[in-house]
């Protein structure tokens, strides 16, 4: 059996996954999260070099962990492998983030790597069904937000929505959950609403699992919300203890439903 | 034939509709838009008194024009007619804005009033299919935004969405189009995207027709957008000359599609 590499993006997840066992940490130059602590610094323009490096280190298992963002790249620096992959990546890019990630995963798999999800390496971080902190509240609002997410999920939009008193106050777009929460706090402070966070149907949980952390909880409180409903088995808590502590501190109810 | 009354909310529409012919202007105390220039000031708690006042003025035709917001009311001041209508209004309120408006329209119709839409009184303000200013741009982005609105419209959410380069950057919620545009400008300045504005399928155009004004155009420009796509025959321009002038001034393309 070979070694594991973590393709690390931003946030707490790469470190949490690294704690699951020995792994080579790969970071991309110019990506969010920086390159500190990386065992290997990769270039978006030189995927061929990355494949070769990983193989020379005996890597056969990859975990993509932490947020990545689309970044520009320097055409002049493309290696042959990356150049050959460009039409495929460009076509996927036009179809949204899910399609792009699926395409990247397929490319790694074709190179012989096995993709392992962060949730498989750290099952203790996965939100299980039930009340996690406080109690389940505003369940009709939660159902309304779930309805909106179910409607747009197939279009690769919306991992989260906010509802209060029968009204939808915000729907997550490209800018992410934090931006959504700031919008709701700015425009409808003290709504007492809830955040519903779920995976999109097309989302590959191995490489793009929704997650909340203590900062998400603090932002919910600042936005005047009273609770967070997660999709059970589909959202990571980064990490569990810190999220529970933040809920207790800020008076946020947290629960998960199928 | 009787007289026409305009139930006036906020914004420019009540005055534009008043220019269509003689009418009694009714404003609600505490509603947005204030009560200046009203021929009749009504109370949300005293709908029975309003029905009687309108009938005593010989009114048989009503035009509801301009934005209304849900407001609190004083239980102690309810007249008998309003008290009898409360369970019906409360039930509709739980089902969203469209349901509430449909219920209010039904109540006026049961009282014998004919509801006439602002678009019927001022057909010159309705956006017709075709290019209105500049040219039609970013048509794949427009199609993507239309797809999102079509998915959530049946849930009584979303009269507008912003898309750029294949990505959805914002979806209108309760806070309205202006708040959506400010969010996009704050979080994704200079996206070069477009705003798509359409009616929800359940929307009664007689009383709740989407509208844009010169301020909408200016906000689009401030948010870094390059164009606005409207649903032809389903959006009002308030008013047409001012909107066209704002598009020219801010370099915003404007067009309408079915």
PDB file of C-alpha atoms in Angstrom, chain A:
ATOM      1  CA  UNK A   1       0.000   0.000   0.000  1.00  0.00           C
ATOM      2  CA  UNK A   2       1.220   3.470  -0.895  1.00  0.00           C
ATOM      3  CA  UNK A   3       1.209   6.762   0.894  1.00  0.00           C
ATOM      4  CA  UNK A   4      -1.481   9.375   1.306  1.00  0.00           C
ATOM      5  CA  UNK A   5      -1.266  12.979   0.137  1.00  0.00           C
ATOM      6  CA  UNK A   6      -3.537  15.830   1.209  1.00  0.00           C
ATOM      7  CA  UNK A   7      -4.235  18.477  -1.419  1.00  0.00           C
ATOM      8  CA  UNK A   8      -4.753  21.293   1.034  1.00  0.00           C
ATOM      9  CA  UNK A   9      -6.926  24.364   0.554  1.00  0.00           C
ATOM     10  CA  UNK A  10      -7.952  27.033   3.045  1.00  0.00           C
ATOM     11  CA  UNK A  11      -9.410  26.601   6.486  1.00  0.00           C
ATOM     12  CA  UNK A  12      -9.105  24.134   9.331  1.00  0.00           C
ATOM     13  CA  UNK A  13      -9.934  20.943   7.426  1.00  0.00           C
ATOM     14  CA  UNK A  14      -6.465  20.115   6.019  1.00  0.00           C
ATOM     15  CA  UNK A  15      -4.956  20.030   9.525  1.00  0.00           C
ATOM     16  CA  UNK A  16      -7.851  18.003  10.893  1.00  0.00           C
ATOM     17  CA  UNK A  17      -7.411  15.479   8.100  1.00  0.00           C
ATOM     18  CA  UNK A  18      -3.651  15.427   8.571  1.00  0.00           C
ATOM     19  CA  UNK A  19      -4.290  14.300  12.144  1.00  0.00           C
ATOM     20  CA  UNK A  20      -5.953  11.146  10.788  1.00  0.00           C
ATOM     21  CA  UNK A  21      -2.630   9.581   9.806  1.00  0.00           C
ATOM     22  CA  UNK A  22       0.673  10.129   8.010  1.00  0.00           C
ATOM     23  CA  UNK A  23       0.308  12.149   4.813  1.00  0.00           C
ATOM     24  CA  UNK A  24       2.256  14.379   2.448  1.00  0.00           C
ATOM     25  CA  UNK A  25       0.702  17.869   2.466  1.00  0.00           C
ATOM     26  CA  UNK A  26       0.474  19.500  -0.978  1.00  0.00           C
ATOM     27  CA  UNK A  27      -0.399  23.161  -1.384  1.00  0.00           C
ATOM     28  CA  UNK A  28      -0.825  25.115  -4.612  1.00  0.00           C
ATOM     29  CA  UNK A  29       1.110  28.334  -5.033  1.00  0.00           C
ATOM     30  CA  UNK A  30      -1.354  31.222  -5.142  1.00  0.00           C
ATOM     31  CA  UNK A  31      -4.232  29.239  -3.649  1.00  0.00           C
ATOM     32  CA  UNK A  32      -6.105  30.331  -0.518  1.00  0.00           C
ATOM     33  CA  UNK A  33      -4.468  28.979   2.640  1.00  0.00           C
ATOM     34  CA  UNK A  34      -0.934  29.807   1.487  1.00  0.00           C
ATOM     35  CA  UNK A  35       1.923  27.328   1.207  1.00  0.00           C
ATOM     36  CA  UNK A  36       3.169  27.320   4.815  1.00  0.00           C
ATOM     37  CA  UNK A  37       3.792  23.846   6.181  1.00  0.00           C
ATOM     38  CA  UNK A  38       3.489  22.205   2.777  1.00  0.00           C
ATOM     39  CA  UNK A  39       5.649  19.160   2.045  1.00  0.00           C
ATOM     40  CA  UNK A  40       5.167  19.830  -1.647  1.00  0.00           C
ATOM     41  CA  UNK A  41       4.268  23.128  -3.392  1.00  0.00           C
ATOM     42  CA  UNK A  42       2.424  22.546  -6.674  1.00  0.00           C
ATOM     43  CA  UNK A  43       1.627  24.879  -9.579  1.00  0.00           C
ATOM     44  CA  UNK A  44      -1.772  24.977 -11.282  1.00  0.00           C
ATOM     45  CA  UNK A  45       0.057  25.256 -14.605  1.00  0.00           C
ATOM     46  CA  UNK A  46       2.170  22.147 -13.984  1.00  0.00           C
ATOM     47  CA  UNK A  47      -0.165  19.276 -13.178  1.00  0.00           C
ATOM     48  CA  UNK A  48       2.131  16.878 -15.040  1.00  0.00           C
ATOM     49  CA  UNK A  49       4.915  17.743 -12.623  1.00  0.00           C
ATOM     50  CA  UNK A  50       2.526  17.233  -9.684  1.00  0.00           C
ATOM     51  CA  UNK A  51       1.477  13.778 -10.904  1.00  0.00           C
ATOM     52  CA  UNK A  52       5.148  12.781 -11.273  1.00  0.00           C
ATOM     53  CA  UNK A  53       6.074  14.195  -7.854  1.00  0.00           C
ATOM     54  CA  UNK A  54       3.249  12.367  -6.121  1.00  0.00           C
ATOM     55  CA  UNK A  55       4.158   9.088  -7.813  1.00  0.00           C
ATOM     56  CA  UNK A  56       7.848   9.489  -6.975  1.00  0.00           C
ATOM     57  CA  UNK A  57       6.799   9.847  -3.330  1.00  0.00           C
ATOM     58  CA  UNK A  58       4.855   6.595  -3.578  1.00  0.00           C
ATOM     59  CA  UNK A  59       1.480   8.344  -3.197  1.00  0.00           C
ATOM     60  CA  UNK A  60      -1.566   6.344  -4.295  1.00  0.00           C
ATOM     61  CA  UNK A  61      -4.283   7.949  -2.150  1.00  0.00           C
ATOM     62  CA  UNK A  62      -5.386  11.586  -2.289  1.00  0.00           C
ATOM     63  CA  UNK A  63      -7.576  13.643   0.018  1.00  0.00           C
ATOM     64  CA  UNK A  64      -8.676  17.058  -1.281  1.00  0.00           C
ATOM     65  CA  UNK A  65      -9.404  19.089   1.840  1.00  0.00           C
ATOM     66  CA  UNK A  66     -10.217  22.753   2.401  1.00  0.00           C
ATOM     67  CA  UNK A  67     -11.667  25.470   0.212  1.00  0.00           C
ATOM     68  CA  UNK A  68     -10.140  26.127  -3.217  1.00  0.00           C
ATOM     69  CA  UNK A  69     -10.968  29.074  -5.425  1.00  0.00           C
ATOM     70  CA  UNK A  70     -10.694  29.499  -9.143  1.00  0.00           C
ATOM     71  CA  UNK A  71      -7.491  31.377  -9.837  1.00  0.00           C
ATOM     72  CA  UNK A  72      -5.918  32.751 -12.945  1.00  0.00           C
ATOM     73  CA  UNK A  73      -2.908  30.984 -14.387  1.00  0.00           C
ATOM     74  CA  UNK A  74       0.048  31.875 -16.530  1.00  0.00           C
ATOM     75  CA  UNK A  75      -0.351  30.385 -20.035  1.00  0.00           C
ATOM     76  CA  UNK A  76       3.391  30.557 -20.670  1.00  0.00           C
ATOM     77  CA  UNK A  77       4.144  28.202 -17.794  1.00  0.00           C
ATOM     78  CA  UNK A  78       1.811  25.326 -18.763  1.00  0.00           C
ATOM     79  CA  UNK A  79       3.432  21.900 -18.941  1.00  0.00           C
ATOM     80  CA  UNK A  80       2.381  19.445 -21.661  1.00  0.00           C
ATOM     81  CA  UNK A  81      -0.008  17.442 -19.442  1.00  0.00           C
ATOM     82  CA  UNK A  82      -1.813  20.556 -18.231  1.00  0.00           C
ATOM     83  CA  UNK A  83      -2.033  21.938 -21.774  1.00  0.00           C
ATOM     84  CA  UNK A  84      -3.671  18.701 -22.907  1.00  0.00           C
ATOM     85  CA  UNK A  85      -6.180  18.883 -20.050  1.00  0.00           C
ATOM     86  CA  UNK A  86      -7.136  22.525 -20.626  1.00  0.00           C
ATOM     87  CA  UNK A  87     -10.048  22.025 -23.059  1.00  0.00           C
ATOM     88  CA  UNK A  88     -11.585  19.541 -20.648  1.00  0.00           C
ATOM     89  CA  UNK A  89     -11.147  21.848 -17.641  1.00  0.00           C
ATOM     90  CA  UNK A  90     -12.419  24.886 -19.542  1.00  0.00           C
ATOM     91  CA  UNK A  91     -15.529  23.028 -20.618  1.00  0.00           C
ATOM     92  CA  UNK A  92     -16.213  21.871 -17.033  1.00  0.00           C
ATOM     93  CA  UNK A  93     -15.589  25.395 -15.738  1.00  0.00           C
ATOM     94  CA  UNK A  94     -18.449  26.686 -17.872  1.00  0.00           C
ATOM     95  CA  UNK A  95     -20.818  24.249 -16.143  1.00  0.00           C
ATOM     96  CA  UNK A  96     -20.227  25.394 -12.582  1.00  0.00           C
ATOM     97  CA  UNK A  97     -18.132  24.472  -9.563  1.00  0.00           C
ATOM     98  CA  UNK A  98     -19.522  20.965  -9.161  1.00  0.00           C
ATOM     99  CA  UNK A  99     -18.655  20.075 -12.749  1.00  0.00           C
ATOM    100  CA  UNK A 100     -15.159  21.529 -12.386  1.00  0.00           C
ATOM    101  CA  UNK A 101     -14.477  19.510  -9.254  1.00  0.00           C
ATOM    102  CA  UNK A 102     -15.869  16.334 -10.822  1.00  0.00           C
ATOM    103  CA  UNK A 103     -13.548  16.883 -13.742  1.00  0.00           C
ATOM    104  CA  UNK A 104     -10.510  17.395 -11.492  1.00  0.00           C
ATOM    105  CA  UNK A 105     -11.374  14.263  -9.499  1.00  0.00           C
ATOM    106  CA  UNK A 106     -11.711  12.240 -12.709  1.00  0.00           C
ATOM    107  CA  UNK A 107      -8.296  13.468 -13.880  1.00  0.00           C
ATOM    108  CA  UNK A 108      -6.617  12.364 -10.633  1.00  0.00           C
ATOM    109  CA  UNK A 109      -8.405   9.005 -10.783  1.00  0.00           C
ATOM    110  CA  UNK A 110      -7.241   8.457 -14.362  1.00  0.00           C
ATOM    111  CA  UNK A 111      -3.700   8.976 -13.075  1.00  0.00           C
ATOM    112  CA  UNK A 112      -4.268   5.995 -10.778  1.00  0.00           C
ATOM    113  CA  UNK A 113      -4.884   7.855  -7.519  1.00  0.00           C
ATOM    114  CA  UNK A 114      -7.696   6.833  -5.186  1.00  0.00           C
ATOM    115  CA  UNK A 115      -9.706   9.776  -3.830  1.00  0.00           C
ATOM    116  CA  UNK A 116     -10.618   9.534  -0.154  1.00  0.00           C
ATOM    117  CA  UNK A 117     -13.029  12.002   1.406  1.00  0.00           C
ATOM    118  CA  UNK A 118     -12.230  13.974   4.531  1.00  0.00           C
ATOM    119  CA  UNK A 119     -15.400  12.462   5.993  1.00  0.00           C
ATOM    120  CA  UNK A 120     -13.980   8.976   5.495  1.00  0.00           C
ATOM    121  CA  UNK A 121     -10.702   9.889   7.207  1.00  0.00           C
ATOM    122  CA  UNK A 122     -12.406  11.822  10.022  1.00  0.00           C
ATOM    123  CA  UNK A 123     -15.894  10.277  10.451  1.00  0.00           C
ATOM    124  CA  UNK A 124     -16.020  11.834  13.924  1.00  0.00           C
ATOM    125  CA  UNK A 125     -16.445  15.269  12.272  1.00  0.00           C
ATOM    126  CA  UNK A 126     -19.615  14.337  10.355  1.00  0.00           C
ATOM    127  CA  UNK A 127     -22.900  15.778  11.696  1.00  0.00           C
ATOM    128  CA  UNK A 128     -25.210  12.897  12.648  1.00  0.00           C
ATOM    129  CA  UNK A 129     -29.011  13.164  12.727  1.00  0.00           C
ATOM    130  CA  UNK A 130     -30.491  14.579  15.909  1.00  0.00           C
ATOM    131  CA  UNK A 131     -30.203  17.584  18.184  1.00  0.00           C
ATOM    132  CA  UNK A 132     -26.552  18.570  18.600  1.00  0.00           C
ATOM    133  CA  UNK A 133     -26.883  21.689  20.805  1.00  0.00           C
ATOM    134  CA  UNK A 134     -29.975  23.236  22.405  1.00  0.00           C
ATOM    135  CA  UNK A 135     -33.106  22.104  20.565  1.00  0.00           C
ATOM    136  CA  UNK A 136     -34.641  21.987  17.080  1.00  0.00           C
ATOM    137  CA  UNK A 137     -36.577  25.241  16.529  1.00  0.00           C
ATOM    138  CA  UNK A 138     -38.534  26.981  13.742  1.00  0.00           C
ATOM    139  CA  UNK A 139     -39.118  23.739  11.905  1.00  0.00           C
ATOM    140  CA  UNK A 140     -41.543  25.245   9.372  1.00  0.00           C
ATOM    141  CA  UNK A 141     -38.944  27.866   8.472  1.00  0.00           C
ATOM    142  CA  UNK A 142     -36.391  25.083   8.129  1.00  0.00           C
ATOM    143  CA  UNK A 143     -38.713  23.192   5.809  1.00  0.00           C
ATOM    144  CA  UNK A 144     -39.197  26.322   3.693  1.00  0.00           C
ATOM    145  CA  UNK A 145     -35.446  26.851   3.360  1.00  0.00           C
ATOM    146  CA  UNK A 146     -34.981  23.150   2.520  1.00  0.00           C
ATOM    147  CA  UNK A 147     -37.599  23.535  -0.205  1.00  0.00           C
ATOM    148  CA  UNK A 148     -35.678  26.396  -1.808  1.00  0.00           C
ATOM    149  CA  UNK A 149     -32.383  24.502  -1.636  1.00  0.00           C
ATOM    150  CA  UNK A 150     -33.983  21.384  -3.128  1.00  0.00           C
ATOM    151  CA  UNK A 151     -35.304  23.478  -6.023  1.00  0.00           C
ATOM    152  CA  UNK A 152     -31.991  25.105  -6.958  1.00  0.00           C
ATOM    153  CA  UNK A 153     -29.539  22.406  -5.898  1.00  0.00           C
ATOM    154  CA  UNK A 154     -29.854  20.576  -9.230  1.00  0.00           C
ATOM    155  CA  UNK A 155     -28.710  23.842 -10.867  1.00  0.00           C
ATOM    156  CA  UNK A 156     -25.498  23.726  -8.794  1.00  0.00           C
ATOM    157  CA  UNK A 157     -26.525  26.728  -6.688  1.00  0.00           C
ATOM    158  CA  UNK A 158     -27.177  27.068  -2.985  1.00  0.00           C
ATOM    159  CA  UNK A 159     -25.652  25.114  -0.144  1.00  0.00           C
ATOM    160  CA  UNK A 160     -27.438  27.278   2.396  1.00  0.00           C
ATOM    161  CA  UNK A 161     -30.455  29.493   2.958  1.00  0.00           C
ATOM    162  CA  UNK A 162     -31.833  31.603   5.793  1.00  0.00           C
ATOM    163  CA  UNK A 163     -35.522  31.708   6.719  1.00  0.00           C
ATOM    164  CA  UNK A 164     -37.515  33.497   9.397  1.00  0.00           C
ATOM    165  CA  UNK A 165     -41.254  33.651  10.033  1.00  0.00           C
ATOM    166  CA  UNK A 166     -42.174  31.961   6.788  1.00  0.00           C
ATOM    167  CA  UNK A 167     -39.930  34.176   4.661  1.00  0.00           C
ATOM    168  CA  UNK A 168     -36.662  33.459   2.864  1.00  0.00           C
ATOM    169  CA  UNK A 169     -34.099  36.092   3.909  1.00  0.00           C
ATOM    170  CA  UNK A 170     -31.075  34.862   1.978  1.00  0.00           C
ATOM    171  CA  UNK A 171     -29.829  32.184  -0.396  1.00  0.00           C
ATOM    172  CA  UNK A 172     -26.164  31.280  -0.628  1.00  0.00           C
ATOM    173  CA  UNK A 173     -24.457  32.061  -3.917  1.00  0.00           C
ATOM    174  CA  UNK A 174     -20.835  31.922  -5.107  1.00  0.00           C
ATOM    175  CA  UNK A 175     -19.716  34.228  -2.278  1.00  0.00           C
ATOM    176  CA  UNK A 176     -20.386  31.545   0.333  1.00  0.00           C
ATOM    177  CA  UNK A 177     -22.096  31.120   3.676  1.00  0.00           C
ATOM    178  CA  UNK A 178     -20.224  33.882   5.522  1.00  0.00           C
ATOM    179  CA  UNK A 179     -21.243  36.484   2.939  1.00  0.00           C
ATOM    180  CA  UNK A 180     -24.835  35.230   3.120  1.00  0.00           C
ATOM    181  CA  UNK A 181     -24.855  35.624   6.908  1.00  0.00           C
ATOM    182  CA  UNK A 182     -23.383  39.132   6.733  1.00  0.00           C
ATOM    183  CA  UNK A 183     -26.072  40.097   4.187  1.00  0.00           C
ATOM    184  CA  UNK A 184     -28.860  38.824   6.428  1.00  0.00           C
ATOM    185  CA  UNK A 185     -27.380  40.566   9.474  1.00  0.00           C
ATOM    186  CA  UNK A 186     -27.038  43.855   7.584  1.00  0.00           C
ATOM    187  CA  UNK A 187     -30.491  43.831   6.012  1.00  0.00           C
ATOM    188  CA  UNK A 188     -32.645  41.985   8.565  1.00  0.00           C
ATOM    189  CA  UNK A 189     -30.956  42.206  11.948  1.00  0.00           C
ATOM    190  CA  UNK A 190     -32.637  40.388  14.840  1.00  0.00           C
ATOM    191  CA  UNK A 191     -34.801  38.238  12.560  1.00  0.00           C
ATOM    192  CA  UNK A 192     -34.500  35.292  14.932  1.00  0.00           C
ATOM    193  CA  UNK A 193     -34.280  33.099  11.835  1.00  0.00           C
ATOM    194  CA  UNK A 194     -32.367  29.933  11.095  1.00  0.00           C
ATOM    195  CA  UNK A 195     -29.616  28.906   8.715  1.00  0.00           C
ATOM    196  CA  UNK A 196     -30.162  25.678   6.790  1.00  0.00           C
ATOM    197  CA  UNK A 197     -27.029  24.143   5.315  1.00  0.00           C
ATOM    198  CA  UNK A 198     -27.150  21.121   3.007  1.00  0.00           C
ATOM    199  CA  UNK A 199     -25.194  19.486   0.219  1.00  0.00           C
ATOM    200  CA  UNK A 200     -26.282  20.014  -3.383  1.00  0.00           C
ATOM    201  CA  UNK A 201     -27.437  16.783  -5.055  1.00  0.00           C
ATOM    202  CA  UNK A 202     -24.536  16.858  -7.537  1.00  0.00           C
ATOM    203  CA  UNK A 203     -21.914  17.508  -4.902  1.00  0.00           C
ATOM    204  CA  UNK A 204     -19.125  14.944  -4.538  1.00  0.00           C
ATOM    205  CA  UNK A 205     -18.802  14.642  -0.764  1.00  0.00           C
ATOM    206  CA  UNK A 206     -15.338  13.134  -1.148  1.00  0.00           C
ATOM    207  CA  UNK A 207     -13.927  16.454  -2.313  1.00  0.00           C
ATOM    208  CA  UNK A 208     -16.489  19.147  -1.546  1.00  0.00           C
ATOM    209  CA  UNK A 209     -18.393  18.446   1.631  1.00  0.00           C
ATOM    210  CA  UNK A 210     -20.229  21.387   3.216  1.00  0.00           C
ATOM    211  CA  UNK A 211     -18.762  22.382   6.554  1.00  0.00           C
ATOM    212  CA  UNK A 212     -19.390  24.740   9.430  1.00  0.00           C
ATOM    213  CA  UNK A 213     -16.965  25.932  12.064  1.00  0.00           C
ATOM    214  CA  UNK A 214     -17.143  28.040  15.219  1.00  0.00           C
ATOM    215  CA  UNK A 215     -16.876  31.175  13.056  1.00  0.00           C
ATOM    216  CA  UNK A 216     -20.052  30.156  11.215  1.00  0.00           C
ATOM    217  CA  UNK A 217     -21.827  29.892  14.555  1.00  0.00           C
ATOM    218  CA  UNK A 218     -20.536  33.300  15.683  1.00  0.00           C
ATOM    219  CA  UNK A 219     -21.632  34.882  12.395  1.00  0.00           C
ATOM    220  CA  UNK A 220     -25.117  33.372  12.785  1.00  0.00           C
ATOM    221  CA  UNK A 221     -25.375  34.965  16.218  1.00  0.00           C
ATOM    222  CA  UNK A 222     -24.143  38.316  14.866  1.00  0.00           C
ATOM    223  CA  UNK A 223     -26.729  38.056  12.077  1.00  0.00           C
ATOM    224  CA  UNK A 224     -29.503  37.728  14.663  1.00  0.00           C
ATOM    225  CA  UNK A 225     -30.235  34.052  13.969  1.00  0.00           C
ATOM    226  CA  UNK A 226     -31.271  31.525  16.598  1.00  0.00           C
ATOM    227  CA  UNK A 227     -30.451  28.197  15.021  1.00  0.00           C
ATOM    228  CA  UNK A 228     -28.670  26.109  12.404  1.00  0.00           C
ATOM    229  CA  UNK A 229     -30.126  23.041  10.732  1.00  0.00           C
ATOM    230  CA  UNK A 230     -27.648  20.756   8.967  1.00  0.00           C
ATOM    231  CA  UNK A 231     -28.173  17.884   6.573  1.00  0.00           C
ATOM    232  CA  UNK A 232     -27.245  14.794   8.564  1.00  0.00           C
ATOM    233  CA  UNK A 233     -24.281  12.825   7.172  1.00  0.00           C
ATOM    234  CA  UNK A 234     -23.582  15.612   4.655  1.00  0.00           C
ATOM    235  CA  UNK A 235     -21.953  18.402   6.675  1.00  0.00           C
ATOM    236  CA  UNK A 236     -18.636  18.465   8.547  1.00  0.00           C
ATOM    237  CA  UNK A 237     -18.143  20.153  11.930  1.00  0.00           C
ATOM    238  CA  UNK A 238     -14.714  21.834  12.017  1.00  0.00           C
ATOM    239  CA  UNK A 239     -14.188  20.818  14.612  1.00  0.00           C
ATOM    240  CA  UNK A 240     -16.957  19.310  16.683  1.00  0.00           C
ATOM    241  CA  UNK A 241     -15.838  20.561  20.114  1.00  0.00           C
ATOM    242  CA  UNK A 242     -15.221  24.097  18.875  1.00  0.00           C
ATOM    243  CA  UNK A 243     -18.632  24.218  17.135  1.00  0.00           C
ATOM    244  CA  UNK A 244     -20.465  22.959  20.223  1.00  0.00           C
ATOM    245  CA  UNK A 245     -18.624  25.452  22.424  1.00  0.00           C
ATOM    246  CA  UNK A 246     -19.518  28.313  20.061  1.00  0.00           C
ATOM    247  CA  UNK A 247     -23.181  27.254  20.066  1.00  0.00           C
ATOM    248  CA  UNK A 248     -23.239  27.266  23.854  1.00  0.00           C
ATOM    249  CA  UNK A 249     -21.460  30.621  24.001  1.00  0.00           C
ATOM    250  CA  UNK A 250     -23.723  32.335  21.443  1.00  0.00           C
ATOM    251  CA  UNK A 251     -27.008  30.634  22.317  1.00  0.00           C
ATOM    252  CA  UNK A 252     -27.357  29.027  18.884  1.00  0.00           C
ATOM    253  CA  UNK A 253     -29.436  25.854  18.525  1.00  0.00           C
ATOM    254  CA  UNK A 254     -27.901  23.197  16.264  1.00  0.00           C
ATOM    255  CA  UNK A 255     -29.495  20.072  14.877  1.00  0.00           C
ATOM    256  CA  UNK A 256     -29.305  17.779  11.865  1.00  0.00           C
ATOM    257  CA  UNK A 257     -32.040  16.113   9.809  1.00  0.00           C
ATOM    258  CA  UNK A 258     -31.847  13.669   6.896  1.00  0.00           C
TER     259      UNK A 258
END
